[in-house]
Amino acid sequence: MSDRMRIALLLAPAMTVIVVLFFGGLAVGVMRSFNWMPVIGLTEPNLDAYRAVLSDPDFLRSFGLTLYISITSTLISAVIAIAAALLLRQSFAGRGAINLLFQLNLTVPHIVGAIGVLYLFSQSGFFARMAFHIGLIARPAEFPALVFDPFAIGIILQYVWKEVPFIGVIVLAQMQALGTDYESVARSLGASRWQAFRHVLLPLILPGVLSASIIVFAFTFGAYEVPLLLGASHPQALPVLAYKTYTDVDLAARPEAMAMAVVIALLSALMIWAYLRATRARLRS
Amino acid sequence: MTRVLLSELTKTYPGTAAPALDRLTLDVPSGELIALLGPSGCGKTTTMKMIAGLLEPTSGDITFDGRSILWEKPENRGVVMVFQNYLLFPYMSVADNVGFGLRMRKVPKDQIAARVTEMLALVKLPDLGRRRPSELSGGQQQRVALARALIVQPKVLLLDEPLSNLDAHLRIEMRDLIRGIQKDLGITTIFVTHDHEEAVVLADRVALILNGQLRQYEVPDAFYRRPADAEVAAFFGGKNVLPGVSAHGTFDGPLGRLTLPDGARPGPGLLTFRPESVRIGPAPVNALKARVSERLYLGSRTRLRLTVGETVVDAVLSPDLVEGIRPGDEITINLPPGSLWIMAGTR
């Protein structure tokens, strides 16, 4: 048996699982989104589901909300992560402890973080009770709505908490690899501290920041559990809406759910493509 | 034109006992080109970074024209440092790299463009402004780094191992370029290097630092002819160091009695002379019988290892002077009194 054959054979079980479950599921989903479901007698593929979804104001609102959540959480996370990395690359007493704390929540699942946010920030949560006890508010409803709110603050808070270390670790590694010599050059050429950051360090770490941010954006755009737990009931984040539509008693709604899922998948695929481009640009430079 | 004075400059890094730099006092006259020479880890780069304001001294002072600059931020000192690995900003064109310092000072664009063209011409790289640094050779990158430094008209220019990364013919070209520009613009320039050849070909004066301390600060020639001590001589490749006693213009040591030049240091000491100073043939004074124990052809020169009695003498001579001399031969050599130098110490 040739080496090639052996490798192919050894990989076959894993590949079968990936191909059948992932691509199989994807293929079925895409077929259904085109209204092609022979089991219930739909054998003529068409674009009805997409037409219905794209003209549905609820879908558009959900799409807008999800986009807002993803962009806001990604931007805030990236800014905080860069600031944290700038701090952590310097040596100071207790840096090790802070670094550990900084990375600790990388291991905590999103759903656990979401429950934490719920317990801490909801109107019956820890901070609301504290505020009540010290007399800042008289009733729970006076506590600002940070969870289930129209601005999705709870969701964004959870994502920021979880993603800051993720981007931060990548950026910190990049800063440490670069060292501070480039900034020293800039300073001695007359750049202020801020100018050295803005014109030298930031462009140098941008590829890393960008690729990490793209991953965060794609994840937050497609994630389901956090907006389900912390989101308002209307409008809902796109993945929540898609799942709800999918589990609707009306089987005819399934193609629409699939169409939404395909939209999410397409956007994620676009992000992965952008990510690959960004990392390739980094490898080149 | 700026006179740079380092006084008692000391740097001790946290967590280390011995200072990386120990009370260095150095007077750099305005417009001169000075080499800080020493093995790696001797504190030279530390010194540069302190002058540039990238590192704070533990104690001591740095003054420019008599005024302390320790409290000035790096960007306000008028000191530009060119790093050994050039550190051109990779995402900028060559022209943008050169114009960086002026952009930070918010100089109008058209003025920057004109100055960039001028600087690229000065370092003999016209027409490369649009390239990326990665498209340039090492020598070209270094010139861009130099142009980027010079465009801000620094008072003091610091160069980190300016010739180390270059091959032999580029070294000479770069040396001429640096010296030419430095003399034309009259910028007080300090460069560090671990290579004594790099130091002597480029510098007006060399400051040799060993173990964080200044050992000798003089014109390059002095390190060959008049080394301060045996360690300095060894750093400059001097192998002929012999103990003995100097008195009344003569030196008694392993080579017998030798005639010294006028003004030689009296008392017990170490005699040294360069391998290049050894002459072949008889002479009225300091003639010695020597046996050739080894012969090594070096291309433009030939190295002979000789034994005079029990003592080994190293000689480097022009190949045509030693034609026909084989290991085992007995020859007469002489040491011109002017080439002999007595150092302190007894070994």
XYZ file of C-alpha atoms in Angstrom:
632
model
C 0.000 0.000 0.000
C 1.480 3.405 -0.902
C 2.045 6.069 1.755
C -0.501 8.299 0.101
C -3.175 5.617 0.317
C -2.348 4.935 3.938
C -2.634 8.572 4.869
C -5.948 8.846 3.039
C -7.216 5.705 4.735
C -6.124 6.853 8.178
C -7.812 10.206 7.671
C -10.992 8.646 6.295
C -12.936 8.215 9.575
C -12.396 11.820 10.654
C -13.009 13.130 7.162
C -16.230 11.122 6.868
C -17.583 12.679 10.032
C -16.643 16.177 8.881
C -17.942 15.751 5.359
C -21.187 13.992 6.262
C -22.107 16.031 9.325
C -20.800 19.436 8.336
C -21.062 19.629 4.583
C -24.060 17.257 4.580
C -25.875 19.470 7.048
C -24.863 22.562 5.122
C -26.067 21.052 1.857
C -29.416 20.044 3.344
C -29.799 23.510 4.854
C -29.006 25.239 1.583
C -31.423 22.933 -0.304
C -34.208 23.644 2.147
C -33.583 27.370 1.961
C -34.383 27.031 -1.750
C -37.694 25.383 -0.865
C -36.489 21.970 -2.030
C -37.895 19.432 0.430
C -39.030 16.311 -1.402
C -40.197 14.657 1.870
C -43.146 17.029 2.123
C -43.685 17.248 -1.615
C -41.635 20.413 -2.402
C -39.644 19.468 -5.495
C -39.449 22.799 -7.364
C -36.507 24.892 -6.003
C -37.221 28.649 -5.824
C -36.174 31.823 -4.012
C -39.465 32.336 -2.148
C -37.894 31.906 1.292
C -35.188 34.512 0.582
C -37.757 36.866 -0.848
C -39.975 36.454 2.229
C -37.047 36.798 4.655
C -35.445 39.808 2.995
C -38.747 41.692 2.807
C -39.678 40.853 6.408
C -39.132 43.948 8.622
C -38.488 41.646 11.607
C -35.610 39.982 9.808
C -34.146 43.317 8.786
C -34.448 44.620 12.326
C -32.781 41.491 13.685
C -30.069 41.755 11.069
C -29.462 45.362 12.043
C -29.406 44.523 15.744
C -26.969 41.657 15.257
C -24.711 43.799 13.109
C -24.819 46.516 15.794
C -23.995 44.014 18.551
C -21.104 42.510 16.601
C -19.577 45.789 15.490
C -19.915 47.430 18.904
C -18.571 44.470 20.877
C -15.691 43.972 18.451
C -14.687 47.637 18.485
C -14.896 48.015 22.266
C -13.065 44.715 22.812
C -10.281 45.678 20.409
C -9.751 49.089 22.012
C -9.683 47.699 25.564
C -7.497 44.770 24.463
C -4.891 47.091 22.917
C -4.866 49.277 26.017
C -4.510 46.214 28.254
C -1.708 44.796 26.103
C 0.124 48.149 26.237
C -0.079 48.008 30.018
C 0.837 44.336 30.340
C 3.917 44.500 28.127
C 5.579 46.777 30.667
C 7.082 45.194 33.715
C 5.589 46.205 37.026
C 4.948 44.577 40.368
C 1.994 42.209 40.229
C 2.084 41.915 36.471
C 1.988 38.132 36.674
C -1.179 38.181 38.756
C -2.891 40.672 36.454
C -1.806 38.702 33.411
C -3.332 35.544 34.907
C -6.542 37.353 35.761
C -6.579 38.781 32.269
C -6.412 35.351 30.668
C -8.524 33.435 33.166
C -11.854 33.961 31.478
C -10.548 32.505 28.204
C -11.501 29.145 29.693
C -14.982 30.165 30.879
C -17.742 29.206 28.395
C -19.817 32.017 26.949
C -22.989 30.703 28.509
C -21.466 30.793 31.994
C -20.352 34.356 31.367
C -23.860 35.221 30.216
C -25.362 33.868 33.413
C -22.796 35.859 35.365
C -23.860 39.037 33.592
C -27.475 38.170 34.314
C -26.787 37.742 38.037
C -24.713 40.879 38.271
C -26.385 43.421 36.021
C -30.074 42.595 35.733
C -32.645 44.690 37.590
C -32.863 42.001 40.257
C -29.134 41.335 40.120
C -26.244 41.951 42.477
C -25.533 45.562 41.526
C -29.232 46.505 41.586
C -29.502 45.089 45.111
C -26.385 46.911 46.216
C -27.809 50.124 44.819
C -31.064 49.459 46.665
C -29.280 48.722 49.951
C -27.268 51.898 49.944
C -30.363 53.821 48.965
C -29.406 54.823 45.440
C -32.674 53.410 44.068
C -36.059 52.772 45.690
C -37.357 50.032 43.359
C -35.587 47.440 41.156
C -37.125 49.012 38.053
C -35.181 52.211 38.733
C -31.932 50.374 38.112
C -30.889 51.080 34.509
C -31.911 48.257 32.193
C -28.613 46.617 31.253
C -30.068 43.212 30.423
C -32.962 42.417 28.040
C -32.609 46.037 26.936
C -33.051 47.461 23.417
C -29.403 48.552 23.243
C -28.227 45.011 24.008
C -25.865 46.353 26.683
C -25.859 43.052 28.582
C -24.946 41.105 25.446
C -22.201 43.543 24.500
C -20.902 43.512 28.088
C -20.643 39.737 28.030
C -18.901 39.681 24.657
C -16.453 42.391 25.695
C -15.656 40.570 28.936
C -15.014 37.368 27.038
C -13.258 38.704 23.940
C -10.895 41.308 25.435
C -8.478 38.603 26.631
C -8.748 36.771 23.307
C -7.719 39.811 21.249
C -5.410 40.966 24.045
C -3.356 37.779 24.154
C -2.822 37.898 20.385
C -1.913 41.601 20.421
C 0.356 41.206 23.448
C 2.266 38.382 21.784
C 2.671 40.546 18.716
C 3.889 43.538 20.733
C 6.387 41.389 22.589
C 7.704 39.985 19.319
C 8.113 43.524 17.943
C 9.878 44.876 21.016
C 10.042 48.596 21.654
C 12.858 49.511 19.260
C 10.549 50.757 16.498
C 8.915 53.126 18.967
C 12.344 54.200 20.228
C 13.307 55.093 16.672
C 10.108 57.088 16.298
C 10.672 58.888 19.600
C 14.225 59.843 18.730
C 12.999 61.149 15.354
C 10.729 63.521 17.244
C 7.474 61.608 17.694
C 5.628 62.119 20.950
C 4.483 59.075 22.917
C 1.057 59.268 21.263
C 2.515 59.806 17.782
C 4.812 56.830 18.227
C 1.780 54.714 19.108
C -0.479 56.121 16.416
C 2.013 56.186 13.522
C 4.315 53.291 14.362
C 3.052 50.719 16.863
C -0.574 50.682 15.746
C 0.190 50.093 12.051
C 2.628 47.347 13.056
C 0.106 45.477 15.217
C -2.878 46.237 12.994
C -2.762 42.942 11.058
C -2.968 41.003 14.335
C -5.682 43.237 15.750
C -7.589 42.902 12.499
C -7.417 39.144 12.252
C -8.418 38.686 15.901
C -11.253 41.202 15.489
C -12.563 39.445 12.407
C -12.784 36.178 14.335
C -14.608 37.951 17.157
C -16.969 39.640 14.708
C -17.809 36.395 12.907
C -18.346 34.606 16.209
C -20.550 37.262 17.754
C -22.553 37.493 14.552
C -23.397 33.806 14.560
C -23.603 33.107 18.311
C -26.911 32.042 19.696
C -26.742 31.388 23.428
C -25.721 34.820 24.716
C -28.417 36.884 22.932
C -30.973 34.195 23.854
C -30.158 34.595 27.563
C -29.506 38.338 27.689
C -31.392 39.801 24.741
C -34.688 41.669 24.577
C -37.653 39.698 23.247
C -38.021 42.055 20.311
C -36.105 42.528 18.115
C -34.112 39.356 18.556
C -30.602 38.667 17.378
C -30.485 36.903 14.016
C -29.367 33.467 15.250
C -32.157 33.530 17.864
C -34.717 34.507 15.251
C -33.462 31.776 12.913
C -33.720 29.147 15.612
C -37.164 30.290 16.667
C -38.364 30.223 13.087
C -36.863 26.764 12.646
C -38.701 25.373 15.677
C -41.982 27.006 14.612
C -44.931 24.599 14.514
C -45.483 25.614 10.899
C -43.166 23.391 8.814
C -43.521 25.863 5.929
C -41.473 28.372 7.949
C -38.408 26.097 7.837
C -37.131 27.283 4.443
C -37.144 30.809 5.850
C -35.169 29.686 8.898
C -32.695 28.027 6.561
C -32.484 31.146 4.422
C -31.577 33.146 7.558
C -28.989 30.530 8.536
C -27.500 30.726 5.045
C -27.280 34.520 5.331
C -25.414 34.147 8.643
C -23.139 31.476 7.152
C -22.389 33.633 4.113
C -21.429 36.558 6.300
C -19.194 34.333 8.426
C -17.593 32.893 5.294
C -16.926 36.431 4.101
C -15.258 37.185 7.439
C -13.082 34.075 7.235
C -12.011 35.122 3.764
C -11.146 38.582 5.117
C -9.286 36.940 8.000
C -7.205 34.821 5.644
C -6.362 37.875 3.606
C -5.347 39.838 6.690
C -3.120 37.044 8.018
C -1.530 36.548 4.625
C -0.736 40.257 4.494
C 0.889 39.878 7.908
C 3.003 36.930 6.770
C 4.190 38.962 3.801
C 5.284 41.916 5.916
C 27.640 71.969 16.605
C 27.227 70.462 20.034
C 29.750 69.407 22.631
C 28.590 66.338 24.510
C 29.832 65.688 28.003
C 29.094 62.560 29.974
C 29.997 62.901 33.643
C 30.228 59.964 36.000
C 27.441 58.310 34.026
C 26.341 55.109 35.753
C 23.627 52.594 35.017
C 22.739 49.683 37.252
C 19.871 47.542 36.039
C 17.388 46.477 38.699
C 18.204 43.056 40.073
C 21.887 43.163 39.137
C 24.747 43.946 41.479
C 27.456 45.137 39.095
C 26.689 48.316 37.156
C 26.318 47.881 33.395
C 28.144 51.182 33.082
C 30.407 52.468 35.850
C 31.041 56.229 36.201
C 31.815 56.920 32.555
C 33.207 60.372 31.962
C 33.675 61.290 28.335
C 34.138 64.627 26.626
C 33.045 64.568 22.985
C 34.213 67.749 21.223
C 31.741 69.476 18.945
C 31.590 68.028 15.443
C 33.760 65.004 16.144
C 33.134 61.389 15.280
C 33.714 59.195 18.316
C 33.683 55.425 18.658
C 32.551 53.708 21.836
C 34.392 50.436 21.551
C 34.014 47.363 23.707
C 32.984 43.715 23.754
C 29.257 42.983 23.770
C 27.699 43.616 27.166
C 30.266 46.260 28.120
C 27.654 49.012 28.438
C 28.021 50.778 25.085
C 24.425 50.397 23.927
C 23.271 51.342 27.424
C 25.275 54.569 27.070
C 23.694 55.337 23.696
C 20.190 54.736 24.969
C 20.821 57.052 27.910
C 22.051 59.812 25.606
C 18.973 59.304 23.411
C 16.686 59.429 26.454
C 15.414 55.890 25.984
C 16.907 54.800 29.293
C 17.372 56.667 32.551
C 20.818 56.753 34.153
C 21.134 55.580 37.752
C 23.441 58.497 38.470
C 25.637 60.984 36.658
C 24.841 63.641 34.113
C 24.753 64.258 30.373
C 25.216 67.814 29.106
C 25.012 69.326 25.640
C 27.056 72.541 25.455
C 27.069 72.679 29.232
C 23.317 72.247 29.690
C 21.972 69.062 31.286
C 19.493 67.242 29.072
C 18.476 64.517 31.505
C 15.046 66.036 32.005
C 14.321 66.444 28.309
C 11.990 63.936 26.671
C 13.584 61.830 23.920
C 11.726 63.725 21.185
C 13.058 67.085 22.412
C 16.725 66.201 22.846
C 17.804 66.606 19.251
C 19.451 63.188 19.397
C 18.720 60.619 16.723
C 19.754 57.005 17.055
C 20.262 54.740 14.046
C 19.871 51.136 15.129
C 22.053 48.296 13.944
C 19.167 46.530 12.202
C 17.996 49.859 10.683
C 14.343 49.366 11.778
C 12.775 51.037 8.780
C 9.020 51.133 9.157
C 8.013 48.214 6.906
C 4.565 49.486 5.939
C 5.861 52.828 4.627
C 7.613 53.683 1.388
C 11.250 54.758 1.525
C 10.223 58.396 1.038
C 7.684 58.185 3.880
C 10.319 56.639 6.112
C 12.762 59.448 5.401
C 10.087 62.119 5.872
C 8.796 60.599 9.135
C 10.542 63.008 11.516
C 9.289 66.063 9.615
C 5.733 64.707 9.485
C 5.815 64.320 13.271
C 6.808 68.004 13.451
C 3.888 68.882 11.181
C 6.085 70.411 8.468
C 4.057 71.266 5.308
C 3.907 68.429 2.768
C 5.661 70.164 -0.139
C 8.586 71.096 2.111
C 8.857 67.502 3.319
C 8.905 66.215 -0.259
C 11.711 68.602 -1.168
C 13.791 67.691 1.898
C 13.267 63.960 1.289
C 14.594 64.297 -2.251
C 17.569 66.235 -0.914
C 18.320 63.599 1.747
C 18.003 60.654 -0.618
C 20.483 62.406 -2.914
C 22.808 62.982 0.042
C 22.954 59.261 0.837
C 23.247 58.523 -2.892
C 19.899 56.788 -3.239
C 17.927 59.051 -5.570
C 14.888 57.539 -7.347
C 14.262 54.897 -4.676
C 11.631 56.904 -2.788
C 8.702 54.830 -3.931
C 10.182 51.463 -2.995
C 9.319 49.500 0.116
C 12.142 48.904 2.615
C 11.834 45.136 2.023
C 12.804 45.689 -1.618
C 16.165 47.209 -0.665
C 19.496 45.567 0.122
C 20.962 45.832 3.613
C 23.355 48.604 2.592
C 20.557 50.580 0.973
C 18.349 50.151 4.034
C 21.119 51.530 6.207
C 21.445 54.596 4.015
C 17.701 55.155 4.207
C 17.960 54.910 8.002
C 20.759 57.475 7.890
C 18.727 59.809 5.672
C 15.735 59.411 7.990
C 17.945 60.462 10.911
C 19.687 63.364 9.170
C 16.516 64.977 7.828
C 15.601 66.226 11.314
C 18.996 67.965 11.589
C 19.970 66.368 14.893
C 22.468 67.978 17.233
C 23.881 64.581 18.022
C 23.824 61.470 15.862
C 24.119 58.023 17.440
C 25.000 55.020 15.297
C 24.755 51.454 16.555
C 27.347 49.207 14.873
C 27.079 51.098 11.579
C 29.385 48.834 9.567
C 28.864 45.427 11.200
C 26.177 44.086 8.896
C 27.989 45.010 5.704
C 30.439 43.017 3.612
C 33.998 44.229 3.034
C 33.593 46.499 -0.008
C 30.325 47.984 1.246
C 32.054 48.780 4.530
C 34.559 51.043 2.828
C 31.822 52.712 0.783
C 29.679 53.247 3.867
C 32.614 54.486 5.930
C 33.411 57.104 3.292
C 29.750 58.094 3.081
C 29.325 58.442 6.851
C 32.602 60.314 7.296
C 31.887 62.595 4.347
C 28.402 63.513 5.500
C 29.475 63.847 9.129
C 32.311 66.233 8.266
C 30.143 68.246 5.835
C 27.292 68.696 8.304
C 29.515 68.882 11.383
C 27.167 66.748 13.472
C 28.669 65.467 16.703
C 28.473 61.723 16.182
C 28.948 58.812 18.549
C 28.884 55.262 17.348
C 29.257 51.999 19.197
C 30.958 48.893 17.969
C 32.586 45.718 19.264
C 34.941 45.551 16.280
C 38.195 47.475 16.774
C 38.797 47.643 13.028
C 35.409 49.310 12.529
C 36.293 51.769 15.301
C 39.676 52.795 13.930
C 38.633 53.214 10.306
C 35.677 55.437 11.123
C 36.387 57.400 14.274
C 38.357 60.558 15.018
C 38.798 59.197 18.505
C 38.096 55.884 20.165
C 36.841 55.329 23.712
C 37.553 51.770 24.792
C 35.194 50.457 27.474
C 35.979 47.180 29.221
C 33.759 45.813 32.017
C 31.713 49.001 32.142
C 34.751 51.259 32.612
C 36.541 53.623 30.267
C 40.058 52.303 29.738
C 41.524 54.530 27.063
C 40.228 57.489 25.049
C 42.520 58.589 22.247
C 43.100 58.777 18.504
C 42.869 55.323 16.843
C 46.610 55.011 16.231
C 47.377 55.242 19.972
C 45.654 51.938 20.682
C 48.199 50.196 18.467
C 51.284 52.184 19.392
C 50.598 53.167 22.993
C 48.015 50.849 24.610
C 47.190 51.782 28.201
C 47.580 48.272 29.564
C 47.861 44.618 28.588
C 44.089 44.160 28.307
C 43.801 47.079 25.907
C 46.687 45.703 23.861
C 45.044 42.268 23.783
C 41.704 43.772 22.651
C 43.528 45.297 19.688
C 45.166 41.986 18.800
C 48.540 42.759 20.353
C 50.262 39.465 21.170
C 53.778 40.622 22.014
C 53.640 41.558 25.700
C 56.769 40.877 27.780
C 57.525 41.637 31.451
C 60.726 43.344 32.515
C 62.315 46.468 33.936
C 62.857 49.758 32.162
C 65.703 52.042 33.275
C 67.912 54.704 31.635
C 66.463 54.181 28.157
C 66.836 50.410 28.114
C 64.578 47.476 28.908
C 65.803 44.258 30.490
C 63.485 41.337 29.854
C 63.217 37.922 28.181
C 64.702 39.316 24.946
C 67.801 40.627 26.701
C 68.592 44.338 26.820
C 66.666 46.483 24.323
C 67.058 50.175 23.518
C 63.904 52.183 24.238
C 62.700 55.414 22.652
C 63.111 58.666 24.604
C 60.612 59.259 27.374
C 59.789 55.600 28.015
C 58.140 54.934 31.327
C 60.764 53.821 33.889
C 60.469 50.991 36.406
C 58.995 47.501 36.209
C 56.548 47.232 33.359
C 55.328 45.382 30.298
C 56.985 45.831 26.932
C 54.773 45.685 23.869
C 55.276 46.159 20.149
C 53.050 45.490 17.132
C 53.668 42.348 15.046
C 53.815 44.726 12.040
C 56.798 46.570 13.605
C 59.139 43.597 13.527
C 61.828 44.053 10.815
C 63.965 41.436 9.146
C 67.716 41.949 8.909
C 70.550 43.279 11.059
C 70.483 46.712 12.689
C 72.789 48.729 15.004
C 70.355 48.337 17.937
C 67.802 45.755 19.075
C 68.931 43.059 16.631
C 67.976 39.524 17.690
C 68.553 35.994 16.465
C 65.242 34.224 15.978
C 64.086 30.794 14.824
C 61.027 30.539 12.582
C 58.582 28.079 14.145
C 55.514 28.725 12.021
C 54.580 30.529 8.834
C 51.034 31.485 7.896
C 50.126 33.037 4.569
C 47.338 35.648 4.992
C 47.120 36.928 1.420
C 48.300 40.490 1.600
C 50.521 39.711 4.589
C 52.382 36.765 6.067
C 52.408 35.948 9.753
C 55.560 34.455 11.231
C 55.789 32.899 14.643
C 59.344 33.277 15.891
C 61.189 32.092 18.982
C 63.959 34.166 20.476
C 65.518 31.912 23.087
C 62.437 30.695 24.975
C 60.299 33.678 24.047
C 57.655 33.667 21.319
C 57.558 36.756 19.077
C 54.699 37.384 16.651
C 55.557 39.133 13.389
C 53.394 40.201 10.455
C 55.272 41.120 7.295
C 54.808 41.811 3.638
C 54.958 38.466 1.751
C 57.813 39.544 -0.544
C 60.032 40.312 2.504
C 59.752 36.762 3.789
C 60.147 34.903 0.511
C 62.327 31.864 0.983
C 62.030 31.868 4.761
C 60.896 28.438 5.966
C 59.960 27.072 9.395
C 63.139 25.963 11.145
C 65.285 28.703 9.563
C 67.397 30.935 11.756
C 67.064 34.624 10.869
C 68.061 38.031 12.233
C 65.296 40.416 13.195
C 65.344 43.870 14.721
C 62.884 45.949 16.695
C 63.097 49.698 15.881
C 63.226 51.533 19.236
C 60.410 53.861 18.144
C 58.007 50.912 17.954
C 58.570 49.810 21.556
C 56.130 50.864 24.281
C 56.175 50.274 28.008
C 52.863 49.753 29.827
C 52.169 49.657 33.538
C 51.802 46.219 35.105
C 53.913 43.176 35.759
C 51.596 40.426 34.510
